[in-house]
Structures are given as structure tokens and as C-alpha cells.
Amino acid sequence: DGGITQSPKYLFRKEGQNVTLSCEQNLNHDAMYWYRQDPGQGLRLIYYSQIVNDFQKGDIAEGYSVSREKKESFPLTVTSAQKNPTAFYLCASRKGGTDTQYFGPGTRLTVL
Amino acid sequence: AQSVSQHNHHVILSEAASLELGCNYSYGGTVNLFWYVQYPGQHLQLLLKYFSGDPLVKGIKGFEAEFIKSKFSFNLRKPSVQWSDTAEYFCAVLFGGSQGNLIFGKGTKLSVKP
């Protein structure tokens, strides 16, 4: 079954702990993205990667880190420096040379 | 700064009513325009998109949108909504081509009463 998978669907962490969210795609897409969705705020770009071993900060990168060691994987780490980490996190990918991003099912992170 | 505005936060309609959701964007040269939909508990899905050509684009489930360049608008329409259209709708604009960033509006929640 092709697509973008994010795991887990729900994640709970204690304040002060780092947590890594998984995003995998088997679509052979070149670019991958991480967004944060808050109620009434739409989606805001955290980090993106156009190719393997390269990534750029988005609009709200502070307190987050990413890696892109493999084309199919783009994990996001929410660090303890992120002031308000409780949110719904969406991963997306895009085939090179096209303009449309496709989204995964999301991970809802709750920091207690 | 590049921005996208959606005029309504929450729209409540009865079944069979007509729908129009507004979307405006800041001037930014070449743009590609999208509407995404998020049904309760489901993925964000592409509803329709405009890249070039006919400014009236048709998407899935009877939705359409019209790009009016002079007004920097890309409003979403459906002549007759159904209860199953209850969802959150996001307008998004890609400024500057495929390597640019996709900017989202804040979303409009549509509730359709049966």
C-alpha cells in the first residue's frame, strides 16, 4: 500500500523530554515537509527537505530538529526547547518537478 | 510577507444549501493555488488545484473554485452541500514555483446540518 505513514497516531510525553516523530513515504518523492497544525491557525511549516542530506528551516523551526539520511524518511524531533509542543503534526511529500504536496495522517503530540 | 486569508472561521449550512468559501492571498507573482479538505479523523486531502489555463477548476465531490487574478482570490464553491461535506477546508498558495513554500490559510470549518 503506497503512501505516507506517520507513527504513532497519538503520542504522550512529559515536559522536558525530547520526542521523535516518524514520517516514512514509499512514493519515491524527493521533497518532504513537516507542518504543525493548531486549532484556528491552519498549517505552519516547521522544516522541509528538497533532497537527501539537505533540509531548511521553515517559519517556526525553533525547538525542532530534523534529519534526512534516506529519501523515504524524514523524522522530526521535538526538543525540550519548544515552548508549546502540544499540537497535531503533519508530514507531507512532493514528487520532484511537480507542485502538489500529499499529506500523511498526522501525529497528535500531547506534552503533559 | 506572503499570506493567505480565509474569510470565515466557521460556516453552518443546511443540506442542499449552496456553499462559497472565500480565499485571498497577498501579491507574490506566480502562484499555484490549492484547496485541501480534512474530514473528521482523516488525512488532509487535495480537493482541487489551479496552476494555469481555465480559471474555473473542478475538483472531487462536486467542488469547484474560480481564480480571479485581479482580486487575488480563489474561492471554493459547491451548488448543493451534503452532510458528508462536514469538514475543515484549507486554502493554500504556492508562491514562486515548486521550490517555494506552500502557505496555508487558517481554515474554515464547515458544518452541514442534515
Short mmCIF file of C-alpha atoms in Angstrom, two decimals:
data_model
loop_
_atom_site.label_atom_id
_atom_site.label_comp_id
_atom_site.label_asym_id
_atom_site.label_seq_id
_atom_site.Cartn_x
_atom_site.Cartn_y
_atom_site.Cartn_z
CA ASP A 1 0.00 0.00 0.00
CA GLY A 2 1.70 3.20 -1.16
CA GLY A 3 1.63 6.43 0.73
CA ILE A 4 2.91 8.42 3.65
CA THR A 5 2.88 6.89 7.09
CA GLN A 6 3.29 8.65 10.39
CA SER A 7 3.60 6.86 13.66
CA PRO A 8 2.33 6.78 16.25
CA LYS A 9 -1.10 8.38 15.81
CA TYR A 10 -1.11 9.65 19.39
CA LEU A 11 1.96 10.39 21.49
CA PHE A 12 2.23 11.50 25.08
CA ARG A 13 5.40 12.84 26.66
CA LYS A 14 6.40 14.51 29.87
CA GLU A 15 7.55 18.09 29.80
CA GLY A 16 11.31 18.39 29.29
CA GLN A 17 11.68 15.21 27.25
CA ASN A 18 12.72 15.15 23.62
CA VAL A 19 10.46 13.12 21.33
CA THR A 20 10.91 11.98 17.73
CA LEU A 21 8.01 11.70 15.29
CA SER A 22 8.32 9.31 12.40
CA CYS A 23 7.47 10.04 8.76
CA GLU A 24 8.02 7.48 6.01
CA GLN A 25 6.98 7.54 2.36
CA ASN A 26 7.23 4.90 -0.34
CA LEU A 27 6.15 7.18 -3.17
CA ASN A 28 9.74 7.90 -4.25
CA HIS A 29 9.08 11.59 -3.65
CA ASP A 30 12.07 13.88 -3.46
CA ALA A 31 10.81 16.59 -1.14
CA MET A 32 9.41 16.16 2.35
CA TYR A 33 7.87 18.62 4.78
CA TRP A 34 6.81 18.94 8.40
CA TYR A 35 3.90 21.14 9.43
CA ARG A 36 2.30 21.94 12.73
CA GLN A 37 -1.48 22.36 12.93
CA ASP A 38 -3.10 24.21 15.81
CA PRO A 39 -6.84 24.94 16.09
CA GLY A 40 -7.71 28.11 14.19
CA GLN A 41 -4.12 28.53 12.98
CA GLY A 42 -4.00 26.49 9.81
CA LEU A 43 -0.77 24.69 8.98
CA ARG A 44 2.61 26.24 9.64
CA LEU A 45 5.86 24.98 8.12
CA ILE A 46 8.48 23.69 10.54
CA TYR A 47 11.19 22.19 8.29
CA TYR A 48 11.48 20.94 4.74
CA SER A 49 13.89 18.92 2.69
CA GLN A 50 14.17 19.05 -1.09
CA ILE A 51 16.76 16.27 -1.35
CA VAL A 52 18.52 13.72 0.81
CA ASN A 53 21.07 15.12 3.30
CA ASP A 54 19.71 18.64 2.92
CA PHE A 55 16.99 20.49 4.80
CA GLN A 56 15.90 24.06 5.53
CA LYS A 57 14.09 25.81 8.35
CA GLY A 58 10.51 26.82 7.85
CA ASP A 59 8.60 29.56 9.60
CA ILE A 60 8.57 28.00 13.08
CA ALA A 61 11.73 25.87 13.32
CA GLU A 62 12.76 26.92 16.82
CA GLY A 63 12.72 23.97 19.23
CA TYR A 64 12.63 21.37 16.45
CA SER A 65 15.26 19.39 14.56
CA VAL A 66 15.17 17.03 11.57
CA SER A 67 17.39 14.70 9.58
CA ARG A 68 17.13 13.36 6.04
CA GLU A 69 19.54 10.47 5.78
CA LYS A 70 17.29 8.43 3.49
CA LYS A 71 14.96 9.55 0.72
CA GLU A 72 11.97 7.79 2.25
CA SER A 73 12.39 9.02 5.83
CA PHE A 74 12.19 12.47 7.44
CA PRO A 75 11.95 12.22 11.24
CA LEU A 76 11.15 15.26 13.35
CA THR A 77 12.48 15.71 16.87
CA VAL A 78 10.56 17.98 19.20
CA THR A 79 13.08 19.15 21.76
CA SER A 80 12.59 20.43 25.27
CA ALA A 81 13.36 23.92 23.90
CA GLN A 82 10.00 24.02 22.10
CA LYS A 83 7.84 26.18 24.36
CA ASN A 84 4.45 24.84 23.37
CA PRO A 85 4.87 21.42 21.76
CA THR A 86 1.33 20.08 22.17
CA ALA A 87 -0.10 20.08 18.63
CA PHE A 88 -1.03 17.98 15.61
CA TYR A 89 1.99 17.32 13.39
CA LEU A 90 1.61 16.62 9.68
CA CYS A 91 4.22 15.29 7.30
CA ALA A 92 3.95 15.81 3.55
CA SER A 93 5.90 14.85 0.46
CA ARG A 94 6.15 16.03 -3.13
CA LYS A 95 7.48 14.47 -6.30
CA GLY A 96 10.32 16.42 -7.90
CA GLY A 97 9.22 18.66 -10.75
CA THR A 98 5.62 18.83 -9.53
CA ASP A 99 3.86 21.32 -7.27
CA THR A 100 1.44 19.23 -5.24
CA GLN A 101 2.15 18.08 -1.69
CA TYR A 102 0.50 14.97 -0.30
CA PHE A 103 -0.07 14.54 3.40
CA GLY A 104 0.26 11.78 5.93
CA PRO A 105 -2.35 11.01 8.61
CA GLY A 106 -0.60 13.06 11.30
CA THR A 107 0.61 12.53 14.86
CA ARG A 108 -1.11 14.21 17.77
CA LEU A 109 1.52 15.04 20.39
CA THR A 110 0.46 15.88 23.92
CA VAL A 111 3.03 17.05 26.41
CA LEU A 112 1.92 16.59 29.98
CA ALA B 1 5.14 38.86 3.74
CA GLN B 2 3.26 36.24 1.81
CA SER B 3 -0.08 35.44 3.36
CA VAL B 4 -3.35 33.66 2.73
CA SER B 5 -6.66 34.75 4.23
CA GLN B 6 -9.79 32.70 4.64
CA HIS B 7 -12.74 34.90 5.48
CA ASN B 8 -14.86 32.57 7.56
CA HIS B 9 -13.78 30.58 10.58
CA HIS B 10 -16.95 28.50 10.88
CA VAL B 11 -19.80 28.14 8.39
CA ILE B 12 -23.03 26.33 9.23
CA LEU B 13 -25.37 25.31 6.42
CA SER B 14 -28.36 23.08 5.92
CA GLU B 15 -28.21 20.26 3.38
CA ALA B 16 -28.83 21.40 -0.21
CA ALA B 17 -27.68 24.95 0.53
CA SER B 18 -25.05 26.49 -1.72
CA LEU B 19 -21.53 27.00 -0.44
CA GLU B 20 -18.91 29.62 -1.14
CA LEU B 21 -15.74 29.84 0.94
CA GLY B 22 -13.52 32.83 0.40
CA CYS B 23 -9.76 32.80 -0.03
CA ASN B 24 -7.48 35.73 -0.78
CA TYR B 25 -3.72 35.88 -0.97
CA SER B 26 -1.10 38.58 -0.91
CA TYR B 27 0.53 39.55 -4.16
CA GLY B 28 3.52 37.37 -4.88
CA GLY B 29 3.99 36.99 -8.60
CA THR B 30 3.47 33.49 -9.93
CA VAL B 31 1.18 31.43 -7.75
CA ASN B 32 -0.27 27.95 -7.73
CA LEU B 33 -3.48 27.56 -5.76
CA PHE B 34 -4.92 24.67 -3.80
CA TRP B 35 -7.88 23.73 -1.68
CA TYR B 36 -7.38 20.89 0.77
CA VAL B 37 -10.07 19.23 2.89
CA GLN B 38 -9.75 17.50 6.25
CA TYR B 39 -12.70 15.27 7.10
CA PRO B 40 -13.07 14.39 10.79
CA GLY B 41 -10.38 11.88 11.73
CA GLN B 42 -8.95 11.66 8.22
CA HIS B 43 -5.90 12.79 6.24
CA LEU B 44 -5.64 16.21 4.69
CA GLN B 45 -6.72 15.55 1.11
CA LEU B 46 -6.35 17.56 -2.06
CA LEU B 47 -9.73 18.85 -3.23
CA LEU B 48 -8.61 20.76 -6.31
CA LYS B 49 -5.77 22.88 -7.65
CA TYR B 50 -5.08 25.62 -10.17
CA PHE B 51 -1.79 26.01 -11.99
CA SER B 52 -2.70 27.68 -15.28
CA GLY B 53 -5.31 27.78 -18.03
CA ASP B 54 -9.05 27.89 -17.37
CA PRO B 55 -9.52 29.85 -14.13
CA LEU B 56 -12.55 27.75 -13.21
CA VAL B 57 -11.30 24.43 -11.90
CA LYS B 58 -13.33 21.43 -10.92
CA GLY B 59 -12.35 19.07 -8.14
CA ILE B 60 -13.65 15.99 -6.44
CA LYS B 61 -17.12 15.60 -4.94
CA GLY B 62 -18.71 18.40 -7.00
CA PHE B 63 -16.48 21.21 -5.71
CA GLU B 64 -15.15 23.94 -7.96
CA ALA B 65 -13.05 27.05 -7.49
CA GLU B 66 -12.51 30.19 -9.52
CA PHE B 67 -9.20 32.01 -9.74
CA ILE B 68 -9.70 35.75 -10.15
CA LYS B 69 -6.24 37.18 -10.66
CA SER B 70 -7.29 40.82 -10.36
CA LYS B 71 -8.78 40.15 -6.94
CA PHE B 72 -6.07 37.74 -5.73
CA SER B 73 -8.86 35.33 -4.90
CA PHE B 74 -9.54 31.64 -5.23
CA ASN B 75 -13.00 31.00 -3.79
CA LEU B 76 -14.34 27.49 -3.33
CA ARG B 77 -17.94 26.71 -4.33
CA LYS B 78 -20.42 23.87 -4.30
CA PRO B 79 -24.01 24.32 -5.52
CA SER B 80 -25.60 21.91 -3.04
CA VAL B 81 -23.85 20.66 0.08
CA GLN B 82 -24.39 17.33 1.77
CA TRP B 83 -23.99 16.28 5.39
CA SER B 84 -20.87 14.36 4.31
CA ASP B 85 -19.20 17.66 3.34
CA THR B 86 -18.80 18.48 7.01
CA ALA B 87 -15.06 19.06 7.31
CA GLU B 88 -12.40 21.71 7.62
CA TYR B 89 -11.30 23.36 4.38
CA PHE B 90 -7.89 24.93 3.83
CA CYS B 91 -6.84 27.24 1.07
CA ALA B 92 -3.13 27.10 0.25
CA VAL B 93 -0.95 29.11 -2.10
CA LEU B 94 2.41 28.11 -3.51
CA PHE B 95 4.42 31.24 -4.11
CA GLY B 96 7.34 31.10 -6.50
CA GLY B 97 7.07 27.69 -8.13
CA SER B 98 7.63 24.12 -6.95
CA GLN B 99 10.66 25.01 -4.82
CA GLY B 100 8.71 27.70 -2.99
CA ASN B 101 6.78 27.30 0.22
CA LEU B 102 3.13 26.40 0.49
CA ILE B 103 1.33 28.96 2.66
CA PHE B 104 -1.94 27.89 4.25
CA GLY B 105 -4.92 29.88 5.34
CA LYS B 106 -6.24 29.31 8.84
CA GLY B 107 -9.01 27.06 7.64
CA THR B 108 -12.80 27.20 7.54
CA LYS B 109 -14.81 24.65 9.45
CA LEU B 110 -17.97 23.69 7.58
CA SER B 111 -20.84 22.09 9.48
CA VAL B 112 -23.74 20.80 7.40
CA LYS B 113 -26.97 20.10 9.25
CA PRO B 114 -28.96 17.10 7.96
#
